[in-house]
Amino acid sequence: KKNKVNFVIIFMPTKVEAGGISKIKIRSIGGEICAVSSLAPKIGPLGLSPKKIGEQLCEATKEWGGLRIMCELTIKNRVAEVQVAPSVSVMLIKFLKEPKRDRKKTKNIKHEGNLQIGDIVSIAKIMRTRSFSITLLGGVKEVIGTAISMGCKIDNKKAKKFVYMPA
């Protein structure tokens, strides 16, 4: 018997064509420059400078200081465009107007602030495109569910009371 040898051929991804559009999602901390070493494997093959992209991300997320926020990079013709796509929990923290905190020192924070029902509805309208619900009421209930898990109050009542709202 002869020994069979299996060959594995690995193809490196080709560079993006001149008219090609590629999208990359990156989670970064608002207002801080990302580590270049973490951006390089994602952005390097596309022919972009990780340092410049890190500065663009920092500039785009300045108003979300200290919060982890999702950003979407749209790359066309070696030019990157940054769009910020905040999650519901990040938007709730922003509506609570909590002060900026040091992520490394303070852990397991209870967000015991008070929100208005109008704030909840406005967050649901913003998140409408990414929501799994069909109606606005379903989106409001999704936001209320996040508020319950964070420990916030709505109109000085426990958030759980608002889950069973009539349609």
XYZ file of C-alpha atoms in Angstrom:
167
model
C 0.000 0.000 0.000
C 1.129 3.498 -0.794
C 0.561 6.331 1.638
C -1.874 8.896 0.360
C -0.973 12.500 0.878
C -3.731 15.089 1.064
C -2.912 18.567 -0.160
C -4.693 21.613 1.125
C -4.544 24.708 -1.023
C -5.368 27.999 0.621
C -6.243 30.981 -1.517
C -5.685 34.437 -0.132
C -8.579 36.793 -0.710
C -8.057 39.070 -3.664
C -7.977 42.814 -3.306
C -11.213 44.669 -3.734
C -11.932 45.797 -7.264
C -12.039 49.483 -8.087
C -15.851 49.668 -8.058
C -16.403 47.128 -5.290
C -18.081 48.057 -2.042
C -17.299 46.205 1.160
C -18.864 46.663 4.586
C -17.214 45.904 7.904
C -18.854 46.107 11.332
C -16.635 47.155 14.203
C -17.513 47.578 17.871
C -15.524 50.387 19.418
C -15.517 52.545 22.521
C -16.925 55.987 21.844
C -14.408 58.806 21.657
C -11.357 56.550 21.948
C -8.940 55.492 19.237
C -9.144 51.735 18.614
C -6.067 49.574 18.888
C -4.341 49.513 15.513
C -3.379 45.867 16.041
C -7.050 44.841 16.173
C -8.019 46.874 13.081
C -5.094 45.795 10.887
C -6.261 42.227 10.044
C -9.692 43.483 8.977
C -8.693 46.617 7.094
C -5.169 45.869 5.902
C -6.161 43.544 3.014
C -8.420 46.289 1.658
C -5.466 48.652 1.286
C -6.426 51.085 4.042
C -4.383 52.507 6.901
C -5.616 51.197 10.281
C -4.389 54.354 12.019
C -6.506 56.628 9.790
C -9.557 54.388 10.229
C -9.054 54.456 14.014
C -9.021 58.257 13.944
C -12.181 58.308 11.787
C -13.929 55.971 14.236
C -12.852 58.171 17.151
C -14.211 61.290 15.431
C -17.533 59.650 14.519
C -18.184 58.264 18.017
C -17.174 61.361 19.999
C -20.683 62.073 21.286
C -20.994 58.479 22.601
C -17.981 58.904 24.917
C -17.081 55.863 27.003
C -19.860 53.613 25.630
C -19.334 50.545 23.457
C -20.935 51.317 20.149
C -21.262 49.474 16.843
C -19.896 51.211 13.760
C -20.255 50.183 10.143
C -17.459 50.962 7.704
C -18.469 51.265 4.062
C -15.376 51.061 1.875
C -15.482 52.134 -1.771
C -12.455 53.007 -3.909
C -10.174 52.803 -0.855
C -12.195 55.512 0.908
C -13.921 54.587 4.171
C -17.191 56.046 5.395
C -18.187 55.546 9.042
C -21.812 55.156 10.156
C -22.654 54.817 13.829
C -25.325 52.213 14.658
C -26.031 52.400 18.405
C -27.818 49.598 20.233
C -30.916 50.087 22.374
C -28.992 49.786 25.640
C -26.493 52.441 24.586
C -29.320 54.784 23.598
C -31.074 54.202 26.932
C -27.871 55.069 28.801
C -27.554 58.219 26.725
C -31.183 59.222 27.449
C -30.519 58.643 31.173
C -27.777 61.315 30.910
C -25.352 59.305 32.998
C -21.873 60.788 33.498
C -18.905 59.333 31.677
C -17.296 56.538 33.693
C -13.993 54.705 33.701
C -14.669 51.269 32.221
C -11.699 49.639 33.945
C -12.487 50.797 37.479
C -16.288 50.653 37.769
C -18.050 47.405 36.904
C -21.610 45.996 37.175
C -23.449 49.300 37.273
C -27.190 49.465 37.928
C -28.777 52.151 35.785
C -31.387 53.369 38.230
C -32.450 56.473 36.339
C -35.920 57.523 35.254
C -37.058 57.677 31.625
C -40.139 59.234 30.091
C -42.423 57.131 27.881
C -41.760 59.645 25.092
C -38.054 58.774 25.236
C -38.910 55.079 24.892
C -41.111 55.764 21.844
C -38.439 57.924 20.202
C -35.819 55.179 20.708
C -38.245 52.641 19.199
C -38.722 54.903 16.161
C -34.969 55.222 15.683
C -34.500 51.448 16.013
C -37.460 50.660 13.730
C -35.280 49.560 10.808
C -33.338 47.057 12.951
C -36.276 45.820 15.013
C -37.774 42.365 14.637
C -41.292 43.594 15.345
C -43.881 44.521 12.748
C -45.595 47.350 14.619
C -44.271 50.312 16.582
C -45.882 48.898 19.738
C -43.748 45.775 19.388
C -40.644 47.954 19.021
C -41.630 49.892 22.144
C -41.964 46.610 24.027
C -38.493 45.562 22.853
C -37.054 48.803 24.233
C -38.993 48.340 27.493
C -37.572 44.818 27.794
C -34.062 46.243 27.535
C -34.953 48.864 30.156
C -36.157 46.083 32.475
C -32.864 44.225 32.148
C -30.909 47.431 32.805
C -32.970 48.292 35.890
C -34.375 51.666 34.736
C -37.720 53.125 35.702
C -40.242 54.611 33.288
C -42.333 57.533 34.533
C -41.248 56.682 38.131
C -42.740 53.177 37.851
C -41.067 49.833 37.364
C -40.547 49.153 33.665
C -42.234 45.749 33.992
C -45.632 47.486 34.441
C -45.416 48.861 30.881
C -44.923 45.479 29.173
C -48.613 44.609 29.356
C -49.821 47.807 27.673
C -53.034 47.469 25.664
C -52.700 47.953 21.923
